[in-house]
CSV table of C-alpha atoms in Angstrom, one decimal:
chain,number,residue,atom,x,y,z
A,1,MET,CA,-0.7,-20.2,-39.6
A,2,MET,CA,-0.8,-16.6,-38.3
A,3,HIS,CA,-3.0,-15.9,-35.3
A,4,ASP,CA,-6.1,-13.9,-35.8
A,5,SER,CA,-6.2,-11.0,-33.3
A,6,LYS,CA,-8.4,-8.0,-32.9
A,7,SER,CA,-5.4,-6.1,-31.6
A,8,ILE,CA,-2.5,-5.9,-34.1
A,9,PHE,CA,0.7,-4.6,-32.7
A,10,VAL,CA,2.0,-1.4,-34.4
A,11,PRO,CA,5.5,-0.1,-33.5
A,12,PRO,CA,5.7,3.5,-32.3
A,13,ARG,CA,7.1,6.3,-34.4
A,14,ARG,CA,10.8,7.0,-33.7
A,15,GLU,CA,10.0,10.3,-31.9
A,16,ASP,CA,7.6,8.5,-29.6
A,17,ILE,CA,10.1,5.9,-28.4
A,18,ARG,CA,10.6,5.9,-24.6
A,19,LYS,CA,13.4,4.0,-22.8
A,20,THR,CA,13.4,2.1,-19.6
A,21,GLY,CA,16.5,0.5,-18.2
A,22,ALA,CA,18.2,1.5,-21.4
A,23,ILE,CA,16.4,-1.1,-23.5
A,24,TYR,CA,15.0,0.8,-26.4
A,25,GLN,CA,11.3,0.0,-26.7
A,26,GLU,CA,10.9,0.0,-30.5
A,27,ASN,CA,8.6,-3.0,-30.2
A,28,LEU,CA,6.3,-1.7,-27.5
A,29,PRO,CA,3.0,0.1,-28.2
A,30,ARG,CA,2.7,3.6,-27.0
A,31,PHE,CA,1.4,4.2,-23.5
A,32,ASP,CA,2.2,6.6,-20.7
A,33,TRP,CA,5.2,5.2,-18.7
A,34,LYS,CA,4.2,7.2,-15.6
A,35,CYS,CA,1.0,5.2,-15.2
A,36,ALA,CA,-0.2,2.5,-17.5
A,37,LEU,CA,-3.7,2.6,-15.9
A,38,PRO,CA,-5.7,4.8,-13.6
A,39,VAL,CA,-5.2,3.7,-9.9
A,40,LEU,CA,-7.4,0.8,-9.3
A,41,THR,CA,-10.2,0.9,-6.7
A,42,LYS,CA,-8.6,-2.0,-4.7
A,43,THR,CA,-6.1,-4.8,-4.7
A,44,LEU,CA,-7.3,-8.1,-3.2
A,45,LEU,CA,-4.6,-9.7,-1.1
A,46,ILE,CA,-5.5,-13.3,-0.4
A,47,HIS,CA,-3.7,-16.1,1.4
A,48,ASN,CA,-4.8,-19.7,2.3
A,49,CYS,CA,-5.1,-20.4,5.9
A,50,GLY,CA,-3.4,-23.4,7.6
A,51,THR,CA,-0.3,-23.6,5.5
A,52,GLU,CA,1.8,-24.3,8.5
A,53,GLN,CA,0.4,-27.9,8.5
A,54,HIS,CA,2.1,-28.6,5.1
A,55,PHE,CA,5.8,-29.2,5.7
A,56,SER,CA,8.5,-31.7,5.2
A,57,ILE,CA,8.7,-34.1,8.1
A,58,SER,CA,11.9,-35.7,7.0
A,59,ASP,CA,13.8,-32.4,6.1
A,60,ALA,CA,13.5,-29.5,8.5
A,61,HIS,CA,15.5,-27.3,6.1
A,62,HIS,CA,13.4,-27.9,3.1
A,63,PRO,CA,13.2,-24.7,1.1
A,64,GLU,CA,9.4,-24.9,0.4
A,65,LYS,CA,8.3,-24.2,4.0
A,66,PRO,CA,5.4,-22.4,5.8
A,67,GLU,CA,7.6,-19.4,6.7
A,68,ARG,CA,7.4,-18.3,3.0
A,69,VAL,CA,3.8,-17.1,3.3
A,70,ALA,CA,4.3,-15.6,6.7
A,71,LYS,CA,7.4,-13.7,5.6
A,72,ILE,CA,5.6,-12.1,2.7
A,73,LEU,CA,2.6,-11.1,4.8
A,74,ARG,CA,4.9,-9.5,7.4
A,75,GLU,CA,6.8,-7.6,4.7
A,76,LEU,CA,3.6,-6.3,3.3
A,77,LYS,CA,2.4,-5.2,6.7
A,78,LYS,CA,5.8,-3.5,7.5
A,79,SER,CA,5.7,-1.6,4.2
A,80,GLY,CA,2.1,-0.4,4.7
A,81,LEU,CA,0.8,-2.2,1.6
A,82,ARG,CA,-1.3,-4.7,3.5
A,83,SER,CA,-3.5,-1.9,5.0
A,84,ARG,CA,-4.1,-0.6,1.4
A,85,CYS,CA,-5.3,-4.0,0.2
A,86,LYS,CA,-8.5,-5.9,0.8
A,87,VAL,CA,-7.1,-8.8,2.8
A,88,VAL,CA,-8.8,-12.2,2.9
A,89,GLY,CA,-7.6,-15.3,4.7
A,90,SER,CA,-9.3,-17.8,2.5
A,91,ARG,CA,-10.7,-21.0,3.8
A,92,ARG,CA,-12.4,-22.0,0.5
A,93,LEU,CA,-11.7,-25.6,-0.4
A,94,ALA,CA,-11.7,-26.3,-4.1
A,95,THR,CA,-14.2,-29.1,-4.8
A,96,GLU,CA,-13.1,-32.3,-6.5
A,97,ALA,CA,-15.1,-31.3,-9.5
A,98,GLU,CA,-13.1,-28.1,-9.7
A,99,LEU,CA,-9.8,-30.1,-9.4
A,100,GLU,CA,-11.1,-32.3,-12.3
A,101,LEU,CA,-11.1,-29.2,-14.6
A,102,VAL,CA,-7.4,-30.0,-15.0
A,103,HIS,CA,-6.4,-33.1,-13.1
A,104,GLU,CA,-7.4,-36.8,-13.7
A,105,ARG,CA,-9.7,-38.4,-11.2
A,106,PRO,CA,-7.3,-41.3,-10.2
A,107,TYR,CA,-4.6,-38.7,-9.3
A,108,ILE,CA,-7.0,-36.7,-7.2
A,109,GLN,CA,-8.2,-39.8,-5.4
A,110,LYS,CA,-4.6,-40.8,-4.8
A,111,MET,CA,-3.9,-37.5,-3.0
A,112,LYS,CA,-7.2,-37.8,-1.1
A,113,ARG,CA,-6.1,-41.1,0.4
A,114,THR,CA,-3.1,-39.4,2.0
A,115,VAL,CA,-5.5,-38.0,4.6
A,116,GLU,CA,-5.7,-41.4,6.3
A,117,MET,CA,-2.1,-42.6,5.8
A,118,SER,CA,0.4,-43.4,8.5
A,119,ASP,CA,3.7,-41.6,8.6
A,120,ASN,CA,5.4,-44.6,7.0
A,121,GLN,CA,2.8,-44.8,4.2
A,122,LEU,CA,3.3,-41.1,3.5
A,123,ARG,CA,7.0,-41.5,3.2
A,124,THR,CA,6.5,-44.5,0.8
A,125,THR,CA,4.2,-42.4,-1.3
A,126,GLU,CA,6.6,-39.5,-1.3
A,127,ASP,CA,9.4,-41.8,-2.6
A,128,GLY,CA,7.3,-42.6,-5.7
A,129,LEU,CA,6.9,-38.9,-6.6
A,130,ASP,CA,9.1,-36.2,-8.0
A,131,SER,CA,10.3,-33.8,-5.3
A,132,ILE,CA,7.1,-33.9,-3.2
A,133,PHE,CA,6.5,-34.0,0.6
A,134,LEU,CA,3.2,-34.9,2.2
A,135,THR,CA,1.4,-34.7,5.5
A,136,ARG,CA,-2.1,-35.8,6.4
A,137,ASP,CA,-3.2,-32.1,5.9
A,138,THR,CA,-1.6,-31.6,2.5
A,139,PHE,CA,-4.7,-32.6,0.5
A,140,ALA,CA,-6.8,-30.0,2.3
A,141,ILE,CA,-4.2,-27.2,2.2
A,142,ALA,CA,-3.6,-27.8,-1.5
A,143,ARG,CA,-7.3,-27.6,-2.1
A,144,ARG,CA,-7.4,-24.4,-0.2
A,145,ALA,CA,-4.6,-23.0,-2.3
A,146,VAL,CA,-6.6,-23.7,-5.4
A,147,GLY,CA,-9.8,-22.3,-3.7
A,148,SER,CA,-7.9,-19.0,-2.9
A,149,VAL,CA,-7.1,-18.5,-6.6
A,150,LEU,CA,-10.7,-19.4,-7.6
A,151,GLU,CA,-11.9,-16.7,-5.2
A,152,CYS,CA,-9.6,-14.2,-6.8
A,153,VAL,CA,-11.2,-15.1,-10.2
A,154,ASP,CA,-14.7,-14.7,-8.8
A,155,ARG,CA,-14.0,-11.3,-7.3
A,156,VAL,CA,-11.9,-9.9,-10.1
A,157,LEU,CA,-14.3,-10.9,-12.9
A,158,SER,CA,-17.5,-10.0,-11.0
A,159,VAL,CA,-16.7,-6.3,-11.0
A,160,ALA,CA,-16.2,-3.7,-13.8
A,161,VAL,CA,-13.0,-3.8,-15.8
A,162,GLY,CA,-10.2,-1.9,-13.9
A,163,GLU,CA,-11.8,-2.0,-10.5
A,164,LEU,CA,-9.9,-4.9,-8.9
A,165,ASN,CA,-6.7,-6.9,-9.3
A,166,ALA,CA,-5.5,-9.7,-7.0
A,167,PHE,CA,-2.3,-11.1,-5.4
A,168,ALA,CA,-2.6,-14.7,-4.1
A,169,VAL,CA,0.1,-15.4,-1.5
A,170,ILE,CA,-0.4,-19.2,-1.2
A,171,ARG,CA,1.3,-22.5,-0.9
A,172,PRO,CA,2.0,-25.2,-2.0
A,173,PRO,CA,2.9,-23.8,-5.4
A,174,GLY,CA,1.4,-25.3,-8.5
A,175,HIS,CA,3.0,-24.7,-11.9
A,176,HIS,CA,4.9,-28.1,-12.0
A,177,ALA,CA,1.7,-30.2,-11.3
A,178,GLY,CA,0.6,-31.9,-14.5
A,179,ILE,CA,-2.6,-33.6,-15.5
A,180,SER,CA,-1.9,-36.8,-13.7
A,181,ALA,CA,1.0,-36.2,-11.3
A,182,PRO,CA,2.5,-33.7,-8.8
A,183,SER,CA,6.1,-32.7,-9.0
A,184,GLY,CA,8.6,-30.0,-7.9
A,185,PHE,CA,6.8,-29.1,-4.6
A,186,CYS,CA,3.5,-28.7,-6.5
A,187,ILE,CA,0.4,-30.7,-5.6
A,188,PHE,CA,-2.4,-29.2,-7.8
A,189,ASN,CA,-1.9,-26.6,-10.5
A,190,ASN,CA,-3.5,-23.5,-8.9
A,191,VAL,CA,-3.2,-21.2,-11.9
A,192,ALA,CA,-4.2,-23.8,-14.5
A,193,ILE,CA,-7.4,-24.8,-12.6
A,194,ALA,CA,-8.3,-21.1,-12.1
A,195,THR,CA,-7.7,-20.5,-15.9
A,196,LYS,CA,-10.1,-23.3,-16.8
A,197,TYR,CA,-12.6,-22.1,-14.2
A,198,ALA,CA,-12.5,-18.6,-15.7
A,199,ILE,CA,-13.1,-20.0,-19.2
A,200,ASP,CA,-15.9,-22.3,-18.2
A,201,LYS,CA,-17.8,-20.1,-15.7
A,202,TYR,CA,-17.1,-16.6,-17.1
A,203,ASN,CA,-16.7,-17.4,-20.8
A,204,VAL,CA,-13.3,-15.7,-20.9
A,205,ARG,CA,-12.0,-16.3,-24.4
A,206,ARG,CA,-8.3,-15.3,-24.2
A,207,ILE,CA,-6.1,-15.7,-21.1
A,208,LEU,CA,-2.4,-15.0,-20.8
A,209,ILE,CA,-0.4,-16.9,-18.2
A,210,PHE,CA,3.1,-15.3,-17.8
A,211,ASP,CA,5.5,-17.5,-15.7
A,212,TRP,CA,8.6,-15.8,-14.5
A,213,ASP,CA,9.6,-18.5,-12.0
A,214,VAL,CA,13.2,-19.5,-12.7
A,215,HIS,CA,11.9,-23.1,-13.3
A,216,HIS,CA,9.8,-23.8,-16.3
A,217,GLY,CA,6.1,-24.5,-15.5
A,218,ASN,CA,6.0,-27.8,-17.3
A,219,GLY,CA,2.7,-28.7,-15.7
A,220,THR,CA,0.9,-25.6,-16.9
A,221,GLN,CA,2.3,-26.0,-20.4
A,222,GLN,CA,1.3,-29.6,-20.6
A,223,ILE,CA,-2.3,-28.7,-19.6
A,224,PHE,CA,-2.7,-26.0,-22.3
A,225,TYR,CA,-0.4,-27.3,-25.0
A,226,GLU,CA,-3.2,-27.8,-27.5
A,227,ASP,CA,-5.4,-24.9,-26.3
A,228,ASP,CA,-5.5,-21.7,-28.4
A,229,ARG,CA,-7.6,-19.9,-25.7
A,230,VAL,CA,-4.5,-19.8,-23.4
A,231,LEU,CA,-1.2,-18.2,-24.2
A,232,TYR,CA,1.4,-19.6,-21.9
A,233,MET,CA,4.7,-17.6,-21.8
A,234,SER,CA,7.7,-18.7,-19.7
A,235,VAL,CA,11.1,-17.1,-19.1
A,236,HIS,CA,13.2,-19.6,-17.3
A,237,ARG,CA,16.6,-21.1,-16.6
A,238,HIS,CA,17.3,-23.9,-19.1
A,239,ASP,CA,21.0,-24.6,-19.1
A,240,ASN,CA,20.6,-26.5,-22.4
A,241,GLY,CA,18.0,-28.8,-20.8
A,242,ASP,CA,20.0,-29.6,-17.6
A,243,PHE,CA,18.1,-27.4,-15.2
A,244,TYR,CA,14.9,-28.6,-13.5
A,245,PRO,CA,12.6,-29.8,-14.8
A,246,VAL,CA,15.0,-32.0,-16.9
A,247,ASP,CA,13.9,-33.8,-20.0
A,248,GLN,CA,10.8,-31.6,-20.5
A,249,PRO,CA,9.8,-29.6,-23.6
A,250,LYS,CA,10.9,-26.2,-22.5
A,251,ASP,CA,13.1,-24.9,-25.3
A,252,TYR,CA,12.0,-22.2,-27.7
A,253,ILE,CA,11.2,-24.8,-30.4
A,254,ASP,CA,8.4,-26.2,-28.1
A,255,VAL,CA,5.5,-24.0,-29.3
A,256,GLY,CA,2.4,-26.1,-28.7
A,257,LYS,CA,0.5,-28.7,-30.7
A,258,GLY,CA,-2.5,-28.8,-33.0
A,259,THR,CA,-4.7,-25.7,-32.5
A,260,GLY,CA,-2.4,-24.7,-29.7
A,261,LYS,CA,0.6,-24.2,-32.0
A,262,GLY,CA,2.3,-20.9,-31.2
A,263,TYR,CA,0.4,-20.5,-27.9
A,264,SER,CA,3.3,-21.9,-25.8
A,265,LEU,CA,6.2,-19.5,-25.8
A,266,ASN,CA,9.4,-20.6,-24.0
A,267,LEU,CA,12.3,-18.2,-23.6
A,268,PRO,CA,15.2,-20.3,-22.2
A,269,TRP,CA,18.3,-18.9,-20.6
A,270,ASN,CA,21.5,-21.0,-21.2
A,271,HIS,CA,23.9,-18.5,-19.6
A,272,SER,CA,24.6,-18.8,-15.9
A,273,ARG,CA,24.7,-15.1,-14.9
A,274,ILE,CA,21.3,-13.8,-15.8
A,275,GLY,CA,19.9,-10.6,-14.2
A,276,ASP,CA,17.7,-7.5,-14.8
A,277,GLU,CA,19.1,-6.7,-18.3
A,278,ALA,CA,18.1,-10.1,-19.8
A,279,TYR,CA,14.5,-10.0,-18.4
A,280,ARG,CA,14.0,-6.4,-19.5
A,281,ALA,CA,15.3,-7.1,-23.0
A,282,ALA,CA,13.0,-10.1,-23.3
A,283,PHE,CA,10.0,-8.0,-22.3
A,284,ALA,CA,10.9,-5.3,-24.8
A,285,LYS,CA,11.6,-7.5,-27.7
A,286,VAL,CA,9.2,-10.4,-27.6
A,287,ILE,CA,7.1,-10.7,-24.5
A,288,MET,CA,5.1,-7.5,-24.6
A,289,PRO,CA,4.7,-7.3,-28.4
A,290,ILE,CA,3.2,-10.8,-28.5
A,291,ALA,CA,1.1,-10.1,-25.4
A,292,TYR,CA,-0.4,-7.0,-27.0
A,293,GLU,CA,-1.2,-8.9,-30.2
A,294,PHE,CA,-2.9,-11.7,-28.3
A,295,ASN,CA,-5.0,-9.1,-26.5
A,296,PRO,CA,-5.9,-11.1,-23.4
A,297,GLU,CA,-9.1,-10.6,-21.4
A,298,LEU,CA,-7.4,-11.9,-18.2
A,299,VAL,CA,-3.8,-12.2,-17.1
A,300,PHE,CA,-2.3,-14.6,-14.6
A,301,ILE,CA,1.2,-14.2,-13.3
A,302,SER,CA,2.9,-17.4,-12.0
A,303,ALA,CA,4.9,-15.3,-9.7
A,304,GLY,CA,7.9,-17.3,-8.5
A,305,PHE,CA,10.7,-15.3,-7.1
A,306,ASP,CA,13.5,-17.8,-7.3
A,307,ALA,CA,15.2,-15.9,-10.1
A,308,ALA,CA,15.8,-13.1,-7.6
A,309,ALA,CA,19.3,-12.3,-6.4
A,310,GLY,CA,20.4,-14.6,-3.6
A,311,ASP,CA,18.0,-17.4,-4.2
A,312,PRO,CA,19.7,-20.7,-3.4
A,313,LEU,CA,17.9,-22.7,-6.1
A,314,GLY,CA,17.7,-20.2,-9.0
A,315,GLN,CA,21.1,-18.5,-8.5
A,316,TYR,CA,20.1,-15.6,-10.8
A,317,MET,CA,20.4,-11.9,-10.0
A,318,VAL,CA,17.0,-10.3,-10.8
A,319,SER,CA,16.1,-7.4,-8.6
A,320,PRO,CA,12.7,-6.4,-7.0
A,321,ASP,CA,12.6,-3.4,-9.4
A,322,THR,CA,12.6,-5.7,-12.4
A,323,PHE,CA,9.8,-7.8,-11.0
A,324,ALA,CA,7.9,-4.5,-10.4
A,325,LEU,CA,8.6,-3.4,-14.0
A,326,MET,CA,7.4,-6.6,-15.5
A,327,THR,CA,4.2,-6.4,-13.4
A,328,TYR,CA,3.8,-2.8,-14.4
A,329,GLN,CA,4.0,-3.6,-18.1
A,330,LEU,CA,1.5,-6.5,-17.8
A,331,THR,CA,-1.0,-4.2,-16.1
A,332,ALA,CA,-1.5,-2.4,-19.4
A,333,LEU,CA,-3.2,-5.6,-20.7
A,334,SER,CA,-6.7,-6.9,-20.1
A,335,GLY,CA,-8.0,-3.6,-18.7
A,336,GLY,CA,-5.9,-4.3,-15.6
A,337,ARG,CA,-7.6,-7.6,-14.8
A,338,ILE,CA,-4.5,-9.3,-13.5
A,339,ILE,CA,-4.0,-12.0,-10.8
A,340,ALA,CA,-0.5,-12.7,-9.5
A,341,VAL,CA,-0.1,-16.2,-7.8
A,342,LEU,CA,2.9,-17.1,-5.7
A,343,GLU,CA,5.0,-20.0,-7.0
A,344,GLY,CA,8.6,-20.4,-6.0
A,345,GLY,CA,11.1,-18.2,-4.1
A,346,TYR,CA,13.4,-19.6,-1.4
A,347,ASN,CA,15.5,-16.7,-0.1
A,348,LEU,CA,12.9,-15.5,2.4
A,349,ASP,CA,14.1,-11.9,2.7
A,350,MET,CA,14.6,-11.3,-1.1
A,351,MET,CA,11.4,-13.1,-1.9
A,352,ALA,CA,9.4,-10.9,0.5
A,353,LYS,CA,10.9,-7.7,-1.0
A,354,CYS,CA,10.1,-8.9,-4.5
A,355,ALA,CA,6.5,-9.7,-3.5
A,356,ALA,CA,6.2,-6.3,-2.0
A,357,ALA,CA,7.5,-4.6,-5.2
A,358,VAL,CA,4.9,-6.5,-7.2
A,359,CYS,CA,2.1,-5.7,-4.7
A,360,ARG,CA,3.1,-2.0,-4.8
A,361,VAL,CA,2.6,-1.8,-8.5
A,362,MET,CA,-0.8,-3.5,-8.3
A,363,VAL,CA,-1.9,-1.1,-5.5
A,364,ASP,CA,-0.5,2.1,-7.1
A,365,GLY,CA,-1.1,1.3,-10.8
A,366,GLY,CA,2.4,2.3,-11.8
A,367,THR,CA,6.1,2.2,-10.9
A,368,ARG,CA,6.9,5.9,-10.6
A,369,ARG,CA,10.0,5.4,-8.5
A,370,VAL,CA,11.5,2.8,-10.8
A,371,MET,CA,10.7,4.7,-14.0
A,372,GLU,CA,11.9,8.1,-12.7
A,373,SER,CA,15.2,6.6,-11.4
A,374,GLU,CA,16.1,5.1,-14.8
A,375,GLY,CA,18.0,6.8,-17.5
A,376,SER,CA,21.5,6.9,-16.1
A,377,GLY,CA,24.2,4.4,-17.0
A,378,ASP,CA,22.6,3.4,-20.3
A,379,LEU,CA,25.8,2.1,-22.0
A,380,LYS,CA,26.9,0.3,-18.9
A,381,PHE,CA,23.6,-1.5,-18.8
A,382,GLN,CA,23.6,-2.4,-22.5
A,383,SER,CA,27.2,-3.6,-22.5
A,384,ARG,CA,26.4,-6.2,-19.8
A,385,LEU,CA,24.0,-8.1,-22.1
A,386,HIS,CA,25.6,-11.4,-22.8
A,387,ARG,CA,25.5,-12.7,-26.3
A,388,GLY,CA,23.6,-15.8,-25.0
A,389,VAL,CA,20.7,-13.5,-24.0
A,390,TRP,CA,20.3,-12.2,-27.6
A,391,ASP,CA,20.7,-15.8,-28.9
A,392,SER,CA,17.7,-16.9,-26.8
A,393,ILE,CA,15.6,-13.9,-27.8
A,394,ARG,CA,16.4,-14.3,-31.5
A,395,GLY,CA,15.6,-18.0,-31.2
A,396,VAL,CA,12.2,-17.2,-29.9
A,397,ALA,CA,11.6,-14.6,-32.5
A,398,THR,CA,12.7,-16.9,-35.4
A,399,VAL,CA,10.5,-19.7,-34.3
A,400,HIS,CA,7.4,-17.6,-33.5
A,401,GLU,CA,7.4,-15.1,-36.3
A,402,GLN,CA,5.2,-17.5,-38.3
A,403,TYR,CA,2.6,-17.2,-35.6
A,404,TRP,CA,2.8,-13.6,-34.5
A,405,LYS,CA,2.7,-10.6,-36.9
A,406,CYS,CA,4.7,-8.4,-34.5
A,407,LEU,CA,7.8,-10.6,-35.0
A,408,ARG,CA,7.9,-10.5,-38.7
A,409,GLY,CA,11.3,-9.3,-39.9
A,410,PHE,CA,12.7,-9.4,-36.3
A,411,GLN,CA,16.0,-10.7,-37.5
A,412,LYS,CA,16.4,-7.8,-39.9
A,413,LYS,CA,16.0,-5.2,-37.1
A,414,ARG,CA,19.0,-3.8,-35.5
A,415,LEU,CA,19.2,-4.5,-31.8
A,416,TYR,CA,20.9,-1.7,-29.9
A,417,VAL,CA,23.5,-3.2,-27.6
A,418,GLY,CA,25.7,-0.2,-26.9
A,419,LYS,CA,28.2,1.9,-28.9
A,420,TRP,CA,31.2,-0.3,-28.2
A,421,ARG,CA,29.3,-3.4,-29.4
A,422,VAL,CA,28.1,-1.6,-32.6
A,423,LYS,CA,31.7,-0.6,-33.5
A,424,ARG,CA,32.9,-4.2,-32.9
A,425,LEU,CA,30.2,-5.6,-35.1
A,426,LYS,CA,30.9,-3.2,-37.9
A,427,LEU,CA,34.6,-4.1,-37.7
A,428,ARG,CA,33.8,-7.8,-37.7
A,429,ASN,CA,31.5,-7.4,-40.7
A,430,ALA,CA,34.1,-5.4,-42.7
A,431,LEU,CA,36.7,-8.1,-42.1
A,432,ARG,CA,34.3,-10.8,-43.2
A,433,ARG,CA,33.6,-8.9,-46.5
A,434,ARG,CA,37.3,-8.6,-47.2
A,435,CYS,CA,37.8,-12.3,-46.7
A,436,ARG,CA,35.1,-13.2,-49.3
C-alpha cells in the first residue's frame, strides 16, 4: 500500500539540476544549495554531566569511554563553535515513567538494582548481557543521557519553527537498546524514548530517525517496527549479515510490520571499502527523496561517527565533510527542527572532527565551504563507486517502490556512473544482444 503524504516528491527539471560531490541530484527537490534554511537563532549544545562515572572496570581500553564526550567538547571549544551555541550541562534524570515509554518495567527494575550491587555482582550481571559494562552509577548516568535528549525535545518544540536545533553530546549511546534488554554499549534507547515523548507530549505526527552509525540501530528499529508515525532509516555496514549486530533484521528486505510496513528502511553495505561516495549516492538516490515524501515534523539523527575514516570498529572511510553534507540536507526537512544525538565513534580525534562538522552546519545553517569546494574531479569520484554500492541502493529502491511514490520506476532510470562505466555498459549490452 502506498503511503499517503501531503508532500509528494517531484523531480526537478533537467536545467535546474545541481551537483554535489559529482552525484547528479535528479531525485532531489529544488532548494538553494548555498543555504537550505535561514541561519537559525541558536543551536542548543547539551551534554549529560557525570559521564566519567560510567566506564568499564575490567577493560581500561574499552572504546566506549568517558573521554569521548570530553574530546568532542574540547574540539567544539577549540573551533569556536561552543561559544556560538547555547551550552547546557544537563542534570535532568529521566523518570521511570519516561523510560517506560519504550522499555519494559522488569528491565528497568533490573538496571535499577545495579545501584546497590557489589563489584562481583556487577560483573556477573554484565556476563549475562550483550557487550555491556556496568558501574553503580550507570543507571543514573543512563537516565541522565535520556533526560538530556528529552530536554532537547522540550526546548526545540517549545519555540517557533526554525528558531532552534540541538546537538546532544551524551553517553552511553542508545540505538542498540531494545524494549527489554540492553546491548552494544547501550543501556536505554535515548532517541526512541525522546521520539515517543515528542509524540505523546507534543502530538508530533511524523518523526524521521536517520541513523548513520556504522552499526545498525536494531533497538530503535524493533521499537518502531509496527509504527507508521516514525520513519526509521539506517545506512550501515552489513557484510551479508556478519557485522554487528549479527542475526538481526537489518537487510533491505526488512521494511516493517503491519501498519509500519515501509517505515523501516535499511540500506546495508556489503562491500568492505565504503567511503564518502557511497553515502552521498545513497542520499541522492533514496534517502532524501523518501524523506521529502514522508515530510517529517521533527528529525532525529542517531549520530554515530564509527563509519568515519580511522575508526577501529567501523573500518570505513567517511570524511567529516560527508557527515556535514548529510546534516545539511536533513536541515531542509521539518522546518529545521532537527536533533542530533551522539551514538558511536571510537577514534577520538576523527570523531571530534566529525562532530564539529555537524555542529557547524547546525550553527551556520549551511555548508558553504563544502559546497563551494566541490565540482572538481567528477569522473574520478564517480568511477570509485563500487558495483556493490549500486546493488544496495537498487535493492532498497526495488523493495520500497511499492511504499514510496518517489521510487516508482527507479530501475528504469539511468544511473550516472562516469563516462568510462557508461561505455563499458554499452559494450556489454551490445555483446549480449549479439549472443541472443
